[in-house]
PDB file of C-alpha atoms and ligand atoms in Angstrom:
ATOM      1  CA  MET A   1     184.096  22.671 155.771  1.00  0.00           C
ATOM      2  CA  THR A   2     185.136  24.054 152.501  1.00  0.00           C
ATOM      3  CA  PRO A   3     184.301  21.631 150.172  1.00  0.00           C
ATOM      4  CA  PRO A   4     187.010  19.851 147.733  1.00  0.00           C
ATOM      5  CA  ILE A   5     188.027  21.718 144.822  1.00  0.00           C
ATOM      6  CA  ILE A   6     188.268  19.615 142.335  1.00  0.00           C
ATOM      7  CA  ARG A   7     190.550  21.130 139.322  1.00  0.00           C
ATOM      8  CA  ALA A   8     190.876  17.995 137.367  1.00  0.00           C
ATOM      9  CA  LEU A   9     188.712  15.705 135.580  1.00  0.00           C
ATOM     10  CA  SER A  10     190.223  12.204 136.028  1.00  0.00           C
ATOM     11  CA  GLU A  11     189.796  13.501 139.829  1.00  0.00           C
ATOM     12  CA  LEU A  12     186.915  13.893 139.711  1.00  0.00           C
ATOM     13  CA  ARG A  13     185.583  10.618 137.241  1.00  0.00           C
ATOM     14  CA  ASP A  14     187.220   8.468 141.017  1.00  0.00           C
ATOM     15  CA  ASP A  15     185.327  10.866 143.053  1.00  0.00           C
ATOM     16  CA  VAL A  16     182.110  10.010 140.094  1.00  0.00           C
ATOM     17  CA  TYR A  17     183.094   6.342 139.947  1.00  0.00           C
ATOM     18  CA  ALA A  18     183.425   5.637 143.395  1.00  0.00           C
ATOM     19  CA  TRP A  19     179.714   7.170 144.848  1.00  0.00           C
ATOM     20  CA  LYS A  20     178.366   4.744 142.101  1.00  0.00           C
ATOM     21  CA  SER A  21     179.673   1.864 142.735  1.00  0.00           C
ATOM     22  CA  ALA A  22     178.767   2.240 145.734  1.00  0.00           C
ATOM     23  CA  GLY A  23     175.292   2.850 144.450  1.00  0.00           C
ATOM     24  CA  GLU A  24     174.597   6.556 145.733  1.00  0.00           C
ATOM     25  CA  SER A  25     172.903   8.723 142.825  1.00  0.00           C
ATOM     26  CA  VAL A  26     174.775  12.610 141.564  1.00  0.00           C
ATOM     27  CA  ALA A  27     173.637  15.714 140.610  1.00  0.00           C
ATOM     28  CA  VAL A  28     175.149  18.281 138.835  1.00  0.00           C
ATOM     29  CA  VAL A  29     174.240  22.735 139.428  1.00  0.00           C
ATOM     30  CA  PRO A  30     176.031  23.727 136.394  1.00  0.00           C
ATOM     31  CA  THR A  31     177.232  27.613 136.802  1.00  0.00           C
ATOM     32  CA  MET A  32     179.459  30.099 136.427  1.00  0.00           C
ATOM     33  CA  GLY A  33     180.355  31.365 140.312  1.00  0.00           C
ATOM     34  CA  ALA A  34     179.494  34.672 141.389  1.00  0.00           C
ATOM     35  CA  LEU A  35     176.740  32.452 143.635  1.00  0.00           C
ATOM     36  CA  HIS A  36     173.719  33.888 145.144  1.00  0.00           C
ATOM     37  CA  GLN A  37     169.816  32.597 146.466  1.00  0.00           C
ATOM     38  CA  GLY A  38     169.009  31.468 143.130  1.00  0.00           C
ATOM     39  CA  HIS A  39     171.928  29.522 142.812  1.00  0.00           C
ATOM     40  CA  LEU A  40     172.304  27.949 146.853  1.00  0.00           C
ATOM     41  CA  SER A  41     168.413  27.222 146.227  1.00  0.00           C
ATOM     42  CA  LEU A  42     169.587  24.777 143.277  1.00  0.00           C
ATOM     43  CA  VAL A  43     171.815  23.325 145.891  1.00  0.00           C
ATOM     44  CA  ARG A  44     169.543  22.920 148.277  1.00  0.00           C
ATOM     45  CA  ALA A  45     166.971  20.859 145.806  1.00  0.00           C
ATOM     46  CA  ALA A  46     170.207  18.708 144.241  1.00  0.00           C
ATOM     47  CA  LYS A  47     170.900  17.871 147.914  1.00  0.00           C
ATOM     48  CA  GLU A  48     167.308  16.688 148.308  1.00  0.00           C
ATOM     49  CA  GLY A  49     167.364  14.924 145.487  1.00  0.00           C
ATOM     50  CA  CYS A  50     170.716  13.199 145.209  1.00  0.00           C
ATOM     51  CA  ASP A  51     173.160  11.674 147.713  1.00  0.00           C
ATOM     52  CA  ARG A  52     176.059  13.117 146.074  1.00  0.00           C
ATOM     53  CA  VAL A  53     175.676  17.258 144.927  1.00  0.00           C
ATOM     54  CA  ILE A  54     178.996  18.478 142.623  1.00  0.00           C
ATOM     55  CA  VAL A  55     178.578  22.296 142.508  1.00  0.00           C
ATOM     56  CA  THR A  56     180.532  23.045 138.732  1.00  0.00           C
ATOM     57  CA  ILE A  57     182.037  26.542 138.283  1.00  0.00           C
ATOM     58  CA  PHE A  58     183.693  28.081 135.417  1.00  0.00           C
ATOM     59  CA  ILE A  59     183.053  30.971 133.402  1.00  0.00           C
ATOM     60  CA  ASN A  60     182.667  29.810 129.639  1.00  0.00           C
ATOM     61  CA  PRO A  61     184.193  31.418 127.124  1.00  0.00           C
ATOM     62  CA  LYS A  62     182.195  30.537 124.715  1.00  0.00           C
ATOM     63  CA  GLN A  63     178.661  31.670 125.367  1.00  0.00           C
ATOM     64  CA  PHE A  64     179.810  34.781 125.991  1.00  0.00           C
ATOM     65  CA  ASN A  65     179.295  37.007 122.551  1.00  0.00           C
ATOM     66  CA  ASN A  66     180.597  39.907 123.956  1.00  0.00           C
ATOM     67  CA  PRO A  67     184.063  39.784 125.014  1.00  0.00           C
ATOM     68  CA  GLU A  68     184.232  42.634 127.547  1.00  0.00           C
ATOM     69  CA  ASP A  69     181.314  41.257 128.879  1.00  0.00           C
ATOM     70  CA  TYR A  70     183.032  38.166 129.457  1.00  0.00           C
ATOM     71  CA  GLU A  71     186.026  39.650 131.199  1.00  0.00           C
ATOM     72  CA  ASN A  72     184.096  41.844 133.429  1.00  0.00           C
ATOM     73  CA  TYR A  73     181.794  38.420 134.569  1.00  0.00           C
ATOM     74  CA  PRO A  74     182.501  38.627 138.278  1.00  0.00           C
ATOM     75  CA  ARG A  75     184.942  35.998 139.369  1.00  0.00           C
ATOM     76  CA  THR A  76     184.561  35.244 143.334  1.00  0.00           C
ATOM     77  CA  GLU A  77     186.161  31.865 143.186  1.00  0.00           C
ATOM     78  CA  GLU A  78     186.902  32.093 147.402  1.00  0.00           C
ATOM     79  CA  GLU A  79     183.640  33.981 148.151  1.00  0.00           C
ATOM     80  CA  ASP A  80     181.868  31.204 146.189  1.00  0.00           C
ATOM     81  CA  ALA A  81     183.293  28.139 148.432  1.00  0.00           C
ATOM     82  CA  ARG A  82     183.101  29.477 151.550  1.00  0.00           C
ATOM     83  CA  LYS A  83     178.555  29.838 150.527  1.00  0.00           C
ATOM     84  CA  LEU A  84     179.091  26.400 149.655  1.00  0.00           C
ATOM     85  CA  ALA A  85     180.713  25.448 152.685  1.00  0.00           C
ATOM     86  CA  ALA A  86     177.078  25.696 155.004  1.00  0.00           C
ATOM     87  CA  PHE A  87     175.484  22.634 152.199  1.00  0.00           C
ATOM     88  CA  GLU A  88     178.422  20.425 152.419  1.00  0.00           C
ATOM     89  CA  VAL A  89     178.196  19.818 149.204  1.00  0.00           C
ATOM     90  CA  ASP A  90     180.885  16.822 147.627  1.00  0.00           C
ATOM     91  CA  ALA A  91     182.704  18.323 145.361  1.00  0.00           C
ATOM     92  CA  VAL A  92     183.013  21.677 143.461  1.00  0.00           C
ATOM     93  CA  TYR A  93     184.335  21.416 140.367  1.00  0.00           C
ATOM     94  CA  VAL A  94     186.700  24.033 138.762  1.00  0.00           C
ATOM     95  CA  PRO A  95     188.140  22.739 135.362  1.00  0.00           C
ATOM     96  CA  ASP A  96     190.232  25.402 133.523  1.00  0.00           C
ATOM     97  CA  GLY A  97     190.074  25.957 129.868  1.00  0.00           C
ATOM     98  CA  ALA A  98     192.974  23.499 129.072  1.00  0.00           C
ATOM     99  CA  GLN A  99     190.606  20.753 130.536  1.00  0.00           C
ATOM    100  CA  MET A 100     187.790  22.091 128.944  1.00  0.00           C
ATOM    101  CA  TYR A 101     188.237  23.188 125.649  1.00  0.00           C
ATOM    102  CA  PRO A 102     192.244  21.376 124.913  1.00  0.00           C
ATOM    103  CA  ASP A 103     194.098  22.398 121.561  1.00  0.00           C
ATOM    104  CA  GLY A 104     192.346  20.816 118.269  1.00  0.00           C
ATOM    105  CA  PHE A 105     188.428  21.065 120.769  1.00  0.00           C
ATOM    106  CA  ALA A 106     186.403  20.512 117.213  1.00  0.00           C
ATOM    107  CA  THR A 107     183.157  19.752 118.231  1.00  0.00           C
ATOM    108  CA  THR A 108     179.978  22.212 118.831  1.00  0.00           C
ATOM    109  CA  VAL A 109     176.028  21.238 120.238  1.00  0.00           C
ATOM    110  CA  SER A 110     173.869  23.266 118.576  1.00  0.00           C
ATOM    111  CA  VAL A 111     170.108  23.173 119.459  1.00  0.00           C
ATOM    112  CA  ALA A 112     167.676  24.374 116.303  1.00  0.00           C
ATOM    113  CA  GLY A 113     164.542  25.789 116.515  1.00  0.00           C
ATOM    114  CA  ILE A 114     163.860  26.977 120.312  1.00  0.00           C
ATOM    115  CA  THR A 115     167.384  28.891 120.130  1.00  0.00           C
ATOM    116  CA  ASP A 116     165.936  30.635 117.069  1.00  0.00           C
ATOM    117  CA  GLY A 117     164.502  33.725 118.718  1.00  0.00           C
ATOM    118  CA  LEU A 118     163.971  35.717 122.580  1.00  0.00           C
ATOM    119  CA  CYS A 119     167.832  35.474 123.886  1.00  0.00           C
ATOM    120  CA  GLY A 120     169.078  33.719 121.022  1.00  0.00           C
ATOM    121  CA  ALA A 121     168.862  36.170 118.480  1.00  0.00           C
ATOM    122  CA  HIS A 122     170.136  38.729 120.627  1.00  0.00           C
ATOM    123  CA  ARG A 123     172.979  37.029 121.566  1.00  0.00           C
ATOM    124  CA  PRO A 124     174.621  34.907 118.507  1.00  0.00           C
ATOM    125  CA  GLY A 125     176.195  31.719 119.216  1.00  0.00           C
ATOM    126  CA  HIS A 126     175.418  31.700 123.170  1.00  0.00           C
ATOM    127  CA  PHE A 127     173.395  28.855 123.250  1.00  0.00           C
ATOM    128  CA  ASP A 128     175.786  26.995 120.931  1.00  0.00           C
ATOM    129  CA  GLY A 129     178.086  27.964 123.783  1.00  0.00           C
ATOM    130  CA  VAL A 130     176.045  26.980 126.728  1.00  0.00           C
ATOM    131  CA  ALA A 131     175.331  23.388 124.873  1.00  0.00           C
ATOM    132  CA  THR A 132     178.673  22.422 124.311  1.00  0.00           C
ATOM    133  CA  ILE A 133     179.822  22.944 127.460  1.00  0.00           C
ATOM    134  CA  VAL A 134     177.084  21.809 129.399  1.00  0.00           C
ATOM    135  CA  THR A 135     177.018  18.203 127.412  1.00  0.00           C
ATOM    136  CA  LYS A 136     180.060  18.492 128.422  1.00  0.00           C
ATOM    137  CA  LEU A 137     179.681  18.839 131.793  1.00  0.00           C
ATOM    138  CA  PHE A 138     176.866  16.245 132.011  1.00  0.00           C
ATOM    139  CA  THR A 139     179.291  13.447 130.338  1.00  0.00           C
ATOM    140  CA  GLN A 140     182.021  14.744 132.497  1.00  0.00           C
ATOM    141  CA  THR A 141     180.060  14.197 135.784  1.00  0.00           C
ATOM    142  CA  MET A 142     178.322  11.631 134.838  1.00  0.00           C
ATOM    143  CA  ALA A 143     175.258  12.490 137.103  1.00  0.00           C
ATOM    144  CA  ASP A 144     172.079  11.153 137.515  1.00  0.00           C
ATOM    145  CA  ARG A 145     170.239  14.642 137.416  1.00  0.00           C
ATOM    146  CA  ALA A 146     171.100  18.610 136.671  1.00  0.00           C
ATOM    147  CA  TYR A 147     169.399  21.169 138.337  1.00  0.00           C
ATOM    148  CA  PHE A 148     168.975  24.854 136.740  1.00  0.00           C
ATOM    149  CA  GLY A 149     166.890  27.798 137.344  1.00  0.00           C
ATOM    150  CA  GLU A 150     163.590  28.653 135.243  1.00  0.00           C
ATOM    151  CA  LYS A 151     165.580  32.235 135.309  1.00  0.00           C
ATOM    152  CA  ASP A 152     167.316  31.569 132.511  1.00  0.00           C
ATOM    153  CA  TYR A 153     164.310  29.722 130.686  1.00  0.00           C
ATOM    154  CA  GLN A 154     165.456  29.767 127.217  1.00  0.00           C
ATOM    155  CA  GLN A 155     168.214  28.398 128.373  1.00  0.00           C
ATOM    156  CA  LEU A 156     166.676  25.497 130.446  1.00  0.00           C
ATOM    157  CA  GLN A 157     164.353  24.455 127.325  1.00  0.00           C
ATOM    158  CA  VAL A 158     167.714  23.832 125.680  1.00  0.00           C
ATOM    159  CA  VAL A 159     169.068  22.203 128.251  1.00  0.00           C
ATOM    160  CA  THR A 160     166.181  19.685 128.275  1.00  0.00           C
ATOM    161  CA  ARG A 161     166.163  19.418 124.725  1.00  0.00           C
ATOM    162  CA  LEU A 162     169.575  18.277 124.445  1.00  0.00           C
ATOM    163  CA  ALA A 163     169.518  15.974 127.199  1.00  0.00           C
ATOM    164  CA  LYS A 164     166.400  14.317 125.422  1.00  0.00           C
ATOM    165  CA  ASP A 165     168.101  14.064 121.417  1.00  0.00           C
ATOM    166  CA  LEU A 166     171.085  12.483 122.955  1.00  0.00           C
ATOM    167  CA  ASP A 167     169.817   9.943 125.053  1.00  0.00           C
ATOM    168  CA  LEU A 168     171.844  11.687 127.949  1.00  0.00           C
ATOM    169  CA  PRO A 169     170.991   9.677 130.573  1.00  0.00           C
ATOM    170  CA  ILE A 170     170.866  12.300 132.669  1.00  0.00           C
ATOM    171  CA  GLU A 171     167.124  14.127 134.525  1.00  0.00           C
ATOM    172  CA  VAL A 172     167.298  17.959 133.950  1.00  0.00           C
ATOM    173  CA  VAL A 173     165.340  19.386 136.604  1.00  0.00           C
ATOM    174  CA  GLY A 174     163.885  22.936 136.559  1.00  0.00           C
ATOM    175  CA  CYS A 175     163.789  25.327 140.025  1.00  0.00           C
ATOM    176  CA  PRO A 176     161.234  28.369 140.364  1.00  0.00           C
ATOM    177  CA  THR A 177     163.612  31.759 139.909  1.00  0.00           C
ATOM    178  CA  ILE A 178     164.121  33.612 143.462  1.00  0.00           C
ATOM    179  CA  ARG A 179     163.560  37.182 143.510  1.00  0.00           C
ATOM    180  CA  GLU A 180     165.128  39.542 145.917  1.00  0.00           C
ATOM    181  CA  GLU A 181     161.978  41.400 148.497  1.00  0.00           C
ATOM    182  CA  ASP A 182     161.226  43.962 145.818  1.00  0.00           C
ATOM    183  CA  GLY A 183     160.444  41.044 142.683  1.00  0.00           C
ATOM    184  CA  LEU A 184     164.108  41.796 140.692  1.00  0.00           C
ATOM    185  CA  ALA A 185     164.950  38.391 139.644  1.00  0.00           C
ATOM    186  CA  MET A 186     168.282  36.925 141.196  1.00  0.00           C
ATOM    187  CA  SER A 187     171.302  37.081 138.822  1.00  0.00           C
ATOM    188  CA  SER A 188     175.474  37.126 138.985  1.00  0.00           C
ATOM    189  CA  ARG A 189     174.608  40.439 136.932  1.00  0.00           C
ATOM    190  CA  ASN A 190     172.754  42.476 139.122  1.00  0.00           C
ATOM    191  CA  LEU A 191     175.912  42.962 141.084  1.00  0.00           C
ATOM    192  CA  HIS A 192     177.117  45.405 137.818  1.00  0.00           C
ATOM    193  CA  LEU A 193     173.922  47.821 138.787  1.00  0.00           C
ATOM    194  CA  SER A 194     174.586  50.824 140.768  1.00  0.00           C
ATOM    195  CA  ASP A 195     173.061  51.950 142.671  1.00  0.00           C
ATOM    196  CA  ARG A 196     170.785  54.314 141.540  1.00  0.00           C
ATOM    197  CA  SER A 197     169.715  51.776 139.027  1.00  0.00           C
ATOM    198  CA  ARG A 198     169.213  49.080 141.300  1.00  0.00           C
ATOM    199  CA  THR A 199     166.123  50.930 142.566  1.00  0.00           C
ATOM    200  CA  TYR A 200     165.215  51.392 139.205  1.00  0.00           C
ATOM    201  CA  ALA A 201     165.055  47.928 138.356  1.00  0.00           C
ATOM    202  CA  PRO A 202     162.045  46.087 140.047  1.00  0.00           C
ATOM    203  CA  GLU A 203     160.108  48.078 137.541  1.00  0.00           C
ATOM    204  CA  PHE A 204     161.427  45.476 135.082  1.00  0.00           C
ATOM    205  CA  ASN A 205     159.689  42.637 137.022  1.00  0.00           C
ATOM    206  CA  ALA A 206     156.833  45.155 138.116  1.00  0.00           C
ATOM    207  CA  ALA A 207     156.002  45.582 134.603  1.00  0.00           C
ATOM    208  CA  MET A 208     155.983  41.771 133.211  1.00  0.00           C
ATOM    209  CA  GLU A 209     153.715  41.039 136.513  1.00  0.00           C
ATOM    210  CA  GLU A 210     151.236  44.264 134.411  1.00  0.00           C
ATOM    211  CA  VAL A 211     151.116  42.424 131.861  1.00  0.00           C
ATOM    212  CA  ALA A 212     150.728  38.409 132.743  1.00  0.00           C
ATOM    213  CA  GLU A 213     147.778  40.155 135.212  1.00  0.00           C
ATOM    214  CA  GLY A 214     146.015  41.776 131.799  1.00  0.00           C
ATOM    215  CA  LEU A 215     146.675  38.628 130.155  1.00  0.00           C
ATOM    216  CA  ARG A 216     144.792  36.377 132.597  1.00  0.00           C
ATOM    217  CA  LYS A 217     141.717  39.145 132.968  1.00  0.00           C
ATOM    218  CA  GLY A 218     141.697  38.178 128.793  1.00  0.00           C
ATOM    219  CA  GLN A 219     142.933  41.434 127.662  1.00  0.00           C
ATOM    220  CA  ALA A 220     145.163  41.573 124.604  1.00  0.00           C
ATOM    221  CA  PHE A 221     148.652  40.921 124.157  1.00  0.00           C
ATOM    222  CA  ASP A 222     150.089  44.315 121.961  1.00  0.00           C
ATOM    223  CA  ALA A 223     148.238  47.096 124.127  1.00  0.00           C
ATOM    224  CA  LEU A 224     149.744  45.397 126.965  1.00  0.00           C
ATOM    225  CA  LYS A 225     153.043  44.758 125.931  1.00  0.00           C
ATOM    226  CA  ALA A 226     153.422  48.322 124.317  1.00  0.00           C
ATOM    227  CA  ALA A 227     152.498  49.988 127.911  1.00  0.00           C
ATOM    228  CA  ALA A 228     154.781  47.436 130.125  1.00  0.00           C
ATOM    229  CA  ILE A 229     157.976  48.570 127.591  1.00  0.00           C
ATOM    230  CA  ALA A 230     156.659  52.011 127.835  1.00  0.00           C
ATOM    231  CA  ARG A 231     156.773  51.708 131.304  1.00  0.00           C
ATOM    232  CA  ILE A 232     160.361  50.308 131.444  1.00  0.00           C
ATOM    233  CA  GLU A 233     161.797  53.092 129.563  1.00  0.00           C
ATOM    234  CA  ARG A 234     159.818  55.165 131.412  1.00  0.00           C
ATOM    235  CA  ALA A 235     162.210  53.611 134.935  1.00  0.00           C
ATOM    236  CA  GLY A 236     165.533  54.796 132.674  1.00  0.00           C
ATOM    237  CA  PHE A 237     166.257  51.277 130.760  1.00  0.00           C
ATOM    238  CA  THR A 238     167.609  52.486 127.881  1.00  0.00           C
ATOM    239  CA  GLU A 239     166.639  48.919 125.395  1.00  0.00           C
ATOM    240  CA  VAL A 240     163.921  46.505 126.030  1.00  0.00           C
ATOM    241  CA  GLU A 241     165.028  43.747 123.725  1.00  0.00           C
ATOM    242  CA  TYR A 242     162.295  41.973 123.496  1.00  0.00           C
ATOM    243  CA  LEU A 243     158.718  41.209 125.584  1.00  0.00           C
ATOM    244  CA  ASP A 244     157.485  38.243 123.756  1.00  0.00           C
ATOM    245  CA  LEU A 245     154.760  35.681 124.883  1.00  0.00           C
ATOM    246  CA  ARG A 246     155.803  32.062 123.980  1.00  0.00           C
ATOM    247  CA  ALA A 247     154.512  28.568 124.698  1.00  0.00           C
ATOM    248  CA  ALA A 248     156.402  27.241 127.604  1.00  0.00           C
ATOM    249  CA  ASP A 249     157.546  23.642 126.269  1.00  0.00           C
ATOM    250  CA  THR A 250     158.012  24.767 122.765  1.00  0.00           C
ATOM    251  CA  LEU A 251     159.121  28.670 123.341  1.00  0.00           C
ATOM    252  CA  GLU A 252     156.098  28.696 119.964  1.00  0.00           C
ATOM    253  CA  VAL A 253     155.089  32.955 120.239  1.00  0.00           C
ATOM    254  CA  LEU A 254     151.988  32.967 120.723  1.00  0.00           C
ATOM    255  CA  GLU A 255     149.038  36.043 121.187  1.00  0.00           C
ATOM    256  CA  THR A 256     146.758  34.512 124.191  1.00  0.00           C
ATOM    257  CA  PRO A 257     148.173  32.731 126.583  1.00  0.00           C
ATOM    258  CA  SER A 258     145.983  29.576 124.974  1.00  0.00           C
ATOM    259  CA  ARG A 259     148.336  27.205 126.998  1.00  0.00           C
ATOM    260  CA  PRO A 260     150.528  27.018 129.457  1.00  0.00           C
ATOM    261  CA  ALA A 261     152.495  29.851 127.896  1.00  0.00           C
ATOM    262  CA  ARG A 262     155.396  31.933 129.741  1.00  0.00           C
ATOM    263  CA  LEU A 263     155.807  36.132 129.377  1.00  0.00           C
ATOM    264  CA  LEU A 264     160.190  36.381 128.905  1.00  0.00           C
ATOM    265  CA  ALA A 265     161.631  39.307 128.213  1.00  0.00           C
ATOM    266  CA  ALA A 266     165.173  40.448 128.345  1.00  0.00           C
ATOM    267  CA  ALA A 267     165.895  44.703 128.195  1.00  0.00           C
ATOM    268  CA  TRP A 268     169.337  46.866 129.626  1.00  0.00           C
ATOM    269  CA  LEU A 269     169.742  49.347 132.284  1.00  0.00           C
ATOM    270  CA  ALA A 270     172.651  51.569 132.235  1.00  0.00           C
ATOM    271  CA  GLY A 271     174.830  48.912 130.320  1.00  0.00           C
ATOM    272  CA  VAL A 272     173.555  45.710 131.871  1.00  0.00           C
ATOM    273  CA  ARG A 273     171.800  43.106 130.341  1.00  0.00           C
ATOM    274  CA  LEU A 274     168.817  41.807 132.957  1.00  0.00           C
ATOM    275  CA  ILE A 275     166.341  39.029 131.721  1.00  0.00           C
ATOM    276  CA  ASP A 276     163.065  38.041 133.595  1.00  0.00           C
ATOM    277  CA  ASN A 277     160.055  35.642 132.615  1.00  0.00           C
ATOM    278  CA  ILE A 278     156.948  34.739 134.142  1.00  0.00           C
ATOM    279  CA  ALA A 279     154.021  32.170 134.246  1.00  0.00           C
ATOM    280  CA  VAL A 280     150.775  32.985 132.618  1.00  0.00           C
ATOM    281  CA  ASN A 281     148.225  29.908 132.867  1.00  0.00           C
TER     282      ASN A 281
HETATM  283  O1  PAF B 301     173.759  29.594 133.656  1.00  0.00           O
HETATM  284  C1  PAF B 301     174.514  29.353 133.083  1.00  0.00           C
HETATM  285  O2  PAF B 301     175.593  29.786 134.372  1.00  0.00           O
HETATM  286  C2  PAF B 301     175.476  29.089 132.819  1.00  0.00           C
HETATM  287  O3  PAF B 301     174.820  29.445 131.157  1.00  0.00           O
HETATM  288  C3  PAF B 301     175.965  27.111 132.204  1.00  0.00           C
HETATM  289  C4  PAF B 301     174.583  26.959 132.648  1.00  0.00           C
HETATM  290  C5  PAF B 301     176.274  26.860 133.993  1.00  0.00           C
HETATM  291  C6  PAF B 301     176.940  26.773 131.498  1.00  0.00           C
HETATM  292  O4  PAF B 301     178.118  28.014 131.206  1.00  0.00           O
END
């Protein structure tokens, strides 16, 4: 059975109040739709972790630094609802723009520090948009737990930070990246890759794995990074925006994986921006 689609906050709140007064725990899985196996793994984790599960679908204009990217973002609501049917989620919350940003909306949630580099440096305003909408989704759903993919690793850290800083009564749960068989991290943006680009895309993750392997063997990061960028560009990527080694928790720049670390990268392939990250411990 397709899950109930809720568009009004008042209706969502009625459900959540009823669940909570029955002593049930509530999970939220925030998404922008175009659901793939990565999202569905979050739904699975949410089902295991809580009594009730809300999936939200809202393509948030405030987090797109490029209007064309916003226009072209895949919109697949009916298909998404069909995919969610198999999981028996309790509600799919699909607010419209006026529900999320009514006239006069004037508040921005901005997380400092961890938003400075990586995607934050290349997508001005992106994390303010994410932090603002996620804060609203947390307070609107009143969920006890929220599930996010490690695929957007910097986003996961930003959201964890804001929940802590603002004393929001919600636990942020990070879940592993889900990959295609050839290693490409699942992403709604993969839908924009042509068949030809799709065959080159796995080189991105393969090159990152090579860096991680070299780091585990004690090789110098700079040389590994240069070789990886050359490999990614040889595969047809037009630009590697960044390929950084960072502390896994604070995202501070590291020269060596002297503490739990993460290798994070973003690169453009035929007009599509791909991001990925892997743990280096
Ligand atoms: O990861 C996403 O899909 C979005 O950034 C999120 C968390 C749903 C906020 O719009």
